């Protein structure tokens, strides 16, 4: 058993380097299900991670894709601790254990933490994803932005055949009111291996019709997906030089924009009124450029040497990324004195990064030791201008150089210790700038702010232990820190001082504690239970300025706590049940008040039944329960502000089925909101911001066929 870690890595690396498509290579699926790469940046057994880990398999992704292509909905259903789905293209309010997670594609950051626009979750079509790995709780493993954890999309790999692939056609439409709701989707993949060379190309294109609620009305347009056009093109090319050395290149293009001739009828959530859309004259239609990712690109180059020197693997990554996320036109960005009756902002982010990771293994007399160490370098240039040329958030030029060491000690094949440290050195340069004058009830004051280079030096630690002498009870404890300078842009754009050095831009250090256990009984019953506590001296919440109508950032110490539980039971050889429950709560400890729903979500429970009565037929039923949360009092006029409205419980059920017509052809059907539940999502209930009070999607049917070759 002393060679287990090395043999595991050898097996997994060989599998990854030869690039088999796990979704199409079912014989290898089981062996890879218990492997994770995100927690320590190298391949390891999930049983040796002393923390809560969620892995969403290819099978679950494909099941959910038959119901909806939206990743937010997928994460809400399968990740305990993830806030409920927002029902929109924005994941604002969809936190992970009360904090914002860092979203990655194959380890490359997709979030824009310097000015977090909460669009990072929707960066890749699920048809290109093999599996999703979620690390919960603050971590500095991959640097800035992971205050709530990490969501890592692991993309598909090529098959061992010379030529293989698939094509899928489907259409989604409202079962409540069909008119204008029908949309179309096509996705395909071509992949294979030719001697030492392998290739993979995936493409998806989708046009949505209008989306309707349970009453048949068109959903409101703010971050909406009615009349949206989404396209994703992903390519990976790889060359295996010899048994140990390989080189791979990947490129991803993603765009999702709403192009509509509709206009909103805005309601007031304090009065229980929904916002919905109707056909309106051109002058009343949504103004400005189409909202959404305009065409985000990622380029990655990765070199791997499994034996760079004795018992040591080296991985070197280079990546470039360009992001332009366009937001909706808002009258809150008005300045009548300069001729602006509103405006539209764009978050722009250009990242260039390089990473070198070494993985060395040693057999000591008392333990198997894995040592992971390396260097990360990143330059992130982010800004938030307005489409009309005004500057809302000036250009922030961040340079980050970090070194890290992570160790794992396996004693007696049953006790796992983890210790790690990371040192981040960050320079954030901002030139002199002026704050933007914004007018609503009154106009904000303009400030000329003197720029500077802010310097951050943060040392963060992590430690954990897991005991697994018996599969029936495997307890663990972990402590991890994260250094977070996310959303500096929000602080800069709301400056009320004349020198950047006087703005509270300090890094927030998050301390995360977690205790829990896993239990496996006869391979037919599995339990996971975890409790956690997360503290930080600085957080970022919002306070409403009644004079200007602008939401100002407030930095104050925070404490967040909660617990999660999961039961996975094989009730019969044809029937599997998975149930989860998660609870999270948090306070601003300085004022001793509860945090709003931007951070804290109501309790959530999920139930998933997967029935396979025959080899050809599979049926999956997913049920989501969202509980009550009522922590704030109304103001004197009986209304609530910001993100403090109460949330009333609701339940939604989804159904998906697939039938294998022949070896190559299958047909599928998905039904979202099977019982046509009429409800506001948790975010829609709690947010008082205009336009967020949109009801949930009514019963929507997705029909399609898939052909494999």
PDB file of N, CA, C and O in Angstrom, residues 11 14-16 18-33 57-59 62 129-131 155-161 164-166 189 191-193 200 706 708-709:
ATOM      1  N   UNK A  11      -1.724   6.392 -12.731  1.00  0.00           N
ATOM      2  CA  UNK A  11      -2.933   5.996 -13.454  1.00  0.00           C
ATOM      3  C   UNK A  11      -3.684   7.214 -13.962  1.00  0.00           C
ATOM      4  O   UNK A  11      -4.065   7.289 -15.131  1.00  0.00           O
ATOM      5  N   UNK A  14      -1.695   9.210 -16.635  1.00  0.00           N
ATOM      6  CA  UNK A  14      -1.713   8.484 -17.908  1.00  0.00           C
ATOM      7  C   UNK A  14      -3.066   8.619 -18.590  1.00  0.00           C
ATOM      8  O   UNK A  14      -3.168   8.799 -19.804  1.00  0.00           O
ATOM      9  N   UNK A  15      -4.111   8.553 -17.783  1.00  0.00           N
ATOM     10  CA  UNK A  15      -5.459   8.711 -18.341  1.00  0.00           C
ATOM     11  C   UNK A  15      -5.651  10.102 -18.906  1.00  0.00           C
ATOM     12  O   UNK A  15      -6.173  10.279 -20.004  1.00  0.00           O
ATOM     13  N   UNK A  16      -5.208  11.132 -18.142  1.00  0.00           N
ATOM     14  CA  UNK A  16      -5.410  12.505 -18.593  1.00  0.00           C
ATOM     15  C   UNK A  16      -4.551  12.835 -19.806  1.00  0.00           C
ATOM     16  O   UNK A  16      -4.990  13.522 -20.728  1.00  0.00           O
ATOM     17  N   UNK A  18      -3.344  10.787 -22.117  1.00  0.00           N
ATOM     18  CA  UNK A  18      -3.825  10.133 -23.332  1.00  0.00           C
ATOM     19  C   UNK A  18      -5.160  10.710 -23.775  1.00  0.00           C
ATOM     20  O   UNK A  18      -5.654  10.410 -24.850  1.00  0.00           O
ATOM     21  N   UNK A  19      -5.757  11.565 -22.909  1.00  0.00           N
ATOM     22  CA  UNK A  19      -6.956  12.323 -23.224  1.00  0.00           C
ATOM     23  C   UNK A  19      -8.144  11.481 -23.638  1.00  0.00           C
ATOM     24  O   UNK A  19      -8.754  11.696 -24.668  1.00  0.00           O
ATOM     25  N   UNK A  20      -8.530  10.475 -22.856  1.00  0.00           N
ATOM     26  CA  UNK A  20      -9.784   9.792 -23.152  1.00  0.00           C
ATOM     27  C   UNK A  20     -10.943  10.672 -22.741  1.00  0.00           C
ATOM     28  O   UNK A  20     -10.846  11.404 -21.772  1.00  0.00           O
ATOM     29  N   UNK A  21     -12.026  10.601 -23.456  1.00  0.00           N
ATOM     30  CA  UNK A  21     -13.218  11.344 -23.066  1.00  0.00           C
ATOM     31  C   UNK A  21     -13.995  10.521 -22.053  1.00  0.00           C
ATOM     32  O   UNK A  21     -14.613   9.534 -22.396  1.00  0.00           O
ATOM     33  N   UNK A  22     -13.963  10.964 -20.816  1.00  0.00           N
ATOM     34  CA  UNK A  22     -14.571  10.168 -19.764  1.00  0.00           C
ATOM     35  C   UNK A  22     -16.070  10.037 -19.941  1.00  0.00           C
ATOM     36  O   UNK A  22     -16.668   9.065 -19.518  1.00  0.00           O
ATOM     37  N   UNK A  23     -16.684  11.054 -20.556  1.00  0.00           N
ATOM     38  CA  UNK A  23     -18.129  10.978 -20.754  1.00  0.00           C
ATOM     39  C   UNK A  23     -18.491   9.870 -21.731  1.00  0.00           C
ATOM     40  O   UNK A  23     -19.568   9.303 -21.667  1.00  0.00           O
ATOM     41  N   UNK A  24     -17.565   9.549 -22.645  1.00  0.00           N
ATOM     42  CA  UNK A  24     -17.856   8.536 -23.650  1.00  0.00           C
ATOM     43  C   UNK A  24     -17.120   7.229 -23.365  1.00  0.00           C
ATOM     44  O   UNK A  24     -17.319   6.232 -24.036  1.00  0.00           O
ATOM     45  N   UNK A  25     -16.233   7.260 -22.382  1.00  0.00           N
ATOM     46  CA  UNK A  25     -15.484   6.050 -22.048  1.00  0.00           C
ATOM     47  C   UNK A  25     -15.962   5.551 -20.698  1.00  0.00           C
ATOM     48  O   UNK A  25     -15.358   5.782 -19.666  1.00  0.00           O
ATOM     49  N   UNK A  26     -17.091   4.860 -20.677  1.00  0.00           N
ATOM     50  CA  UNK A  26     -17.751   4.492 -19.426  1.00  0.00           C
ATOM     51  C   UNK A  26     -16.930   3.539 -18.578  1.00  0.00           C
ATOM     52  O   UNK A  26     -17.065   3.506 -17.370  1.00  0.00           O
ATOM     53  N   UNK A  27     -16.062   2.755 -19.206  1.00  0.00           N
ATOM     54  CA  UNK A  27     -15.279   1.792 -18.436  1.00  0.00           C
ATOM     55  C   UNK A  27     -14.285   2.486 -17.518  1.00  0.00           C
ATOM     56  O   UNK A  27     -13.809   1.899 -16.556  1.00  0.00           O
ATOM     57  N   UNK A  28     -13.950   3.736 -17.803  1.00  0.00           N
ATOM     58  CA  UNK A  28     -12.999   4.459 -16.966  1.00  0.00           C
ATOM     59  C   UNK A  28     -13.703   5.418 -16.010  1.00  0.00           C
ATOM     60  O   UNK A  28     -13.084   6.037 -15.165  1.00  0.00           O
ATOM     61  N   UNK A  29     -15.008   5.556 -16.152  1.00  0.00           N
ATOM     62  CA  UNK A  29     -15.736   6.549 -15.361  1.00  0.00           C
ATOM     63  C   UNK A  29     -15.619   6.282 -13.869  1.00  0.00           C
ATOM     64  O   UNK A  29     -15.334   7.184 -13.085  1.00  0.00           O
ATOM     65  N   UNK A  30     -15.829   5.055 -13.444  1.00  0.00           N
ATOM     66  CA  UNK A  30     -15.838   4.749 -12.019  1.00  0.00           C
ATOM     67  C   UNK A  30     -14.494   5.054 -11.372  1.00  0.00           C
ATOM     68  O   UNK A  30     -14.427   5.576 -10.265  1.00  0.00           O
ATOM     69  N   UNK A  31     -13.375   4.707 -12.068  1.00  0.00           N
ATOM     70  CA  UNK A  31     -12.060   4.920 -11.474  1.00  0.00           C
ATOM     71  C   UNK A  31     -11.735   6.398 -11.324  1.00  0.00           C
ATOM     72  O   UNK A  31     -10.978   6.790 -10.439  1.00  0.00           O
ATOM     73  N   UNK A  32     -12.316   7.254 -12.201  1.00  0.00           N
ATOM     74  CA  UNK A  32     -12.024   8.673 -12.130  1.00  0.00           C
ATOM     75  C   UNK A  32     -12.965   9.434 -11.203  1.00  0.00           C
ATOM     76  O   UNK A  32     -12.678  10.563 -10.829  1.00  0.00           O
ATOM     77  N   UNK A  33     -14.108   8.847 -10.848  1.00  0.00           N
ATOM     78  CA  UNK A  33     -15.072   9.545 -10.005  1.00  0.00           C
ATOM     79  C   UNK A  33     -14.483   9.905  -8.645  1.00  0.00           C
ATOM     80  O   UNK A  33     -14.911  10.864  -8.019  1.00  0.00           O
ATOM     81  N   UNK A  57     -20.685  14.867 -11.465  1.00  0.00           N
ATOM     82  CA  UNK A  57     -20.192  13.962 -12.499  1.00  0.00           C
ATOM     83  C   UNK A  57     -20.747  14.311 -13.869  1.00  0.00           C
ATOM     84  O   UNK A  57     -21.713  15.078 -14.008  1.00  0.00           O
ATOM     85  N   UNK A  58     -20.148  13.707 -14.876  1.00  0.00           N
ATOM     86  CA  UNK A  58     -20.619  13.883 -16.252  1.00  0.00           C
ATOM     87  C   UNK A  58     -22.066  13.437 -16.394  1.00  0.00           C
ATOM     88  O   UNK A  58     -22.864  14.083 -17.092  1.00  0.00           O
ATOM     89  N   UNK A  59     -22.422  12.350 -15.721  1.00  0.00           N
ATOM     90  CA  UNK A  59     -23.787  11.838 -15.817  1.00  0.00           C
ATOM     91  C   UNK A  59     -24.800  12.855 -15.301  1.00  0.00           C
ATOM     92  O   UNK A  59     -25.834  13.102 -15.926  1.00  0.00           O
ATOM     93  N   UNK A  62     -25.108  15.794 -17.727  1.00  0.00           N
ATOM     94  CA  UNK A  62     -25.903  15.444 -18.901  1.00  0.00           C
ATOM     95  C   UNK A  62     -27.387  15.338 -18.554  1.00  0.00           C
ATOM     96  O   UNK A  62     -28.250  15.744 -19.343  1.00  0.00           O
ATOM     97  N   UNK A 129     -18.280  20.468 -20.578  1.00  0.00           N
ATOM     98  CA  UNK A 129     -17.753  20.157 -19.247  1.00  0.00           C
ATOM     99  C   UNK A 129     -17.838  18.661 -18.976  1.00  0.00           C
ATOM    100  O   UNK A 129     -18.889  18.047 -19.159  1.00  0.00           O
ATOM    101  N   UNK A 130     -16.737  18.089 -18.536  1.00  0.00           N
ATOM    102  CA  UNK A 130     -16.711  16.682 -18.140  1.00  0.00           C
ATOM    103  C   UNK A 130     -17.196  16.501 -16.706  1.00  0.00           C
ATOM    104  O   UNK A 130     -17.966  15.598 -16.399  1.00  0.00           O
ATOM    105  N   UNK A 131     -16.749  17.367 -15.810  1.00  0.00           N
ATOM    106  CA  UNK A 131     -17.107  17.288 -14.402  1.00  0.00           C
ATOM    107  C   UNK A 131     -16.859  18.653 -13.768  1.00  0.00           C
ATOM    108  O   UNK A 131     -16.145  19.492 -14.336  1.00  0.00           O
ATOM    109  N   UNK A 155     -12.921  20.411 -18.298  1.00  0.00           N
ATOM    110  CA  UNK A 155     -13.468  20.228 -19.640  1.00  0.00           C
ATOM    111  C   UNK A 155     -13.259  18.798 -20.135  1.00  0.00           C
ATOM    112  O   UNK A 155     -12.426  18.047 -19.622  1.00  0.00           O
ATOM    113  N   UNK A 156     -14.028  18.452 -21.163  1.00  0.00           N
ATOM    114  CA  UNK A 156     -13.982  17.104 -21.728  1.00  0.00           C
ATOM    115  C   UNK A 156     -12.638  16.826 -22.401  1.00  0.00           C
ATOM    116  O   UNK A 156     -11.903  17.737 -22.776  1.00  0.00           O
ATOM    117  N   UNK A 157     -12.351  15.560 -22.566  1.00  0.00           N
ATOM    118  CA  UNK A 157     -11.120  15.109 -23.208  1.00  0.00           C
ATOM    119  C   UNK A 157     -11.458  14.327 -24.470  1.00  0.00           C
ATOM    120  O   UNK A 157     -12.602  13.953 -24.696  1.00  0.00           O
ATOM    121  N   UNK A 158     -10.461  14.060 -25.264  1.00  0.00           N
ATOM    122  CA  UNK A 158     -10.683  13.320 -26.512  1.00  0.00           C
ATOM    123  C   UNK A 158     -10.772  11.823 -26.257  1.00  0.00           C
ATOM    124  O   UNK A 158     -10.263  11.311 -25.263  1.00  0.00           O
ATOM    125  N   UNK A 159     -11.435  11.111 -27.162  1.00  0.00           N
ATOM    126  CA  UNK A 159     -11.540   9.660 -27.057  1.00  0.00           C
ATOM    127  C   UNK A 159     -10.273   9.009 -27.608  1.00  0.00           C
ATOM    128  O   UNK A 159      -9.432   9.649 -28.239  1.00  0.00           O
ATOM    129  N   UNK A 160     -10.138   7.717 -27.390  1.00  0.00           N
ATOM    130  CA  UNK A 160      -8.985   6.966 -27.896  1.00  0.00           C
ATOM    131  C   UNK A 160      -9.151   6.570 -29.352  1.00  0.00           C
ATOM    132  O   UNK A 160      -8.193   6.148 -29.991  1.00  0.00           O
ATOM    133  N   UNK A 161     -10.392   6.662 -29.849  1.00  0.00           N
ATOM    134  CA  UNK A 161     -10.630   6.350 -31.254  1.00  0.00           C
ATOM    135  C   UNK A 161     -10.016   7.433 -32.141  1.00  0.00           C
ATOM    136  O   UNK A 161      -9.793   8.561 -31.708  1.00  0.00           O
ATOM    137  N   UNK A 164     -14.308  10.245 -33.473  1.00  0.00           N
ATOM    138  CA  UNK A 164     -15.561   9.993 -32.756  1.00  0.00           C
ATOM    139  C   UNK A 164     -16.236  11.335 -32.528  1.00  0.00           C
ATOM    140  O   UNK A 164     -15.639  12.398 -32.711  1.00  0.00           O
ATOM    141  N   UNK A 165     -17.492  11.270 -32.137  1.00  0.00           N
ATOM    142  CA  UNK A 165     -18.178  12.524 -31.882  1.00  0.00           C
ATOM    143  C   UNK A 165     -19.645  12.342 -31.600  1.00  0.00           C
ATOM    144  O   UNK A 165     -20.148  11.219 -31.454  1.00  0.00           O
ATOM    145  N   UNK A 166     -20.339  13.449 -31.532  1.00  0.00           N
ATOM    146  CA  UNK A 166     -21.765  13.444 -31.263  1.00  0.00           C
ATOM    147  C   UNK A 166     -22.387  14.724 -31.782  1.00  0.00           C
ATOM    148  O   UNK A 166     -21.713  15.750 -31.929  1.00  0.00           O
ATOM    149  N   UNK A 189     -19.639  17.656 -31.059  1.00  0.00           N
ATOM    150  CA  UNK A 189     -18.249  17.442 -30.662  1.00  0.00           C
ATOM    151  C   UNK A 189     -17.581  16.506 -31.657  1.00  0.00           C
ATOM    152  O   UNK A 189     -18.208  15.570 -32.165  1.00  0.00           O
ATOM    153  N   UNK A 191     -13.731  14.479 -31.915  1.00  0.00           N
ATOM    154  CA  UNK A 191     -12.542  14.234 -31.105  1.00  0.00           C
ATOM    155  C   UNK A 191     -11.922  12.900 -31.473  1.00  0.00           C
ATOM    156  O   UNK A 191     -12.569  12.033 -32.080  1.00  0.00           O
ATOM    157  N   UNK A 192     -10.658  12.724 -31.108  1.00  0.00           N
ATOM    158  CA  UNK A 192      -9.987  11.468 -31.399  1.00  0.00           C
ATOM    159  C   UNK A 192      -8.502  11.539 -31.087  1.00  0.00           C
ATOM    160  O   UNK A 192      -7.970  12.575 -30.676  1.00  0.00           O
ATOM    161  N   UNK A 193      -7.825  10.418 -31.305  1.00  0.00           N
ATOM    162  CA  UNK A 193      -6.394  10.293 -31.054  1.00  0.00           C
ATOM    163  C   UNK A 193      -5.730   9.651 -32.266  1.00  0.00           C
ATOM    164  O   UNK A 193      -6.162   8.601 -32.743  1.00  0.00           O
ATOM    165  N   UNK A 200      -9.767  17.696 -29.801  1.00  0.00           N
ATOM    166  CA  UNK A 200     -11.147  17.805 -29.344  1.00  0.00           C
ATOM    167  C   UNK A 200     -11.688  19.155 -29.776  1.00  0.00           C
ATOM    168  O   UNK A 200     -11.057  20.186 -29.565  1.00  0.00           O
ATOM    169  N   UNK A 706     -30.046  12.900 -29.776  1.00  0.00           N
ATOM    170  CA  UNK A 706     -28.585  12.912 -29.816  1.00  0.00           C
ATOM    171  C   UNK A 706     -28.087  11.726 -30.614  1.00  0.00           C
ATOM    172  O   UNK A 706     -28.572  10.606 -30.433  1.00  0.00           O
ATOM    173  N   UNK A 708     -24.539   9.680 -31.671  1.00  0.00           N
ATOM    174  CA  UNK A 708     -23.117   9.448 -31.434  1.00  0.00           C
ATOM    175  C   UNK A 708     -22.520   8.678 -32.600  1.00  0.00           C
ATOM    176  O   UNK A 708     -23.160   7.790 -33.164  1.00  0.00           O
ATOM    177  N   UNK A 709     -21.285   9.018 -32.946  1.00  0.00           N
ATOM    178  CA  UNK A 709     -20.607   8.298 -34.033  1.00  0.00           C
ATOM    179  C   UNK A 709     -19.143   8.087 -33.695  1.00  0.00           C
ATOM    180  O   UNK A 709     -18.627   8.672 -32.764  1.00  0.00           O
TER     181      UNK A 709
END
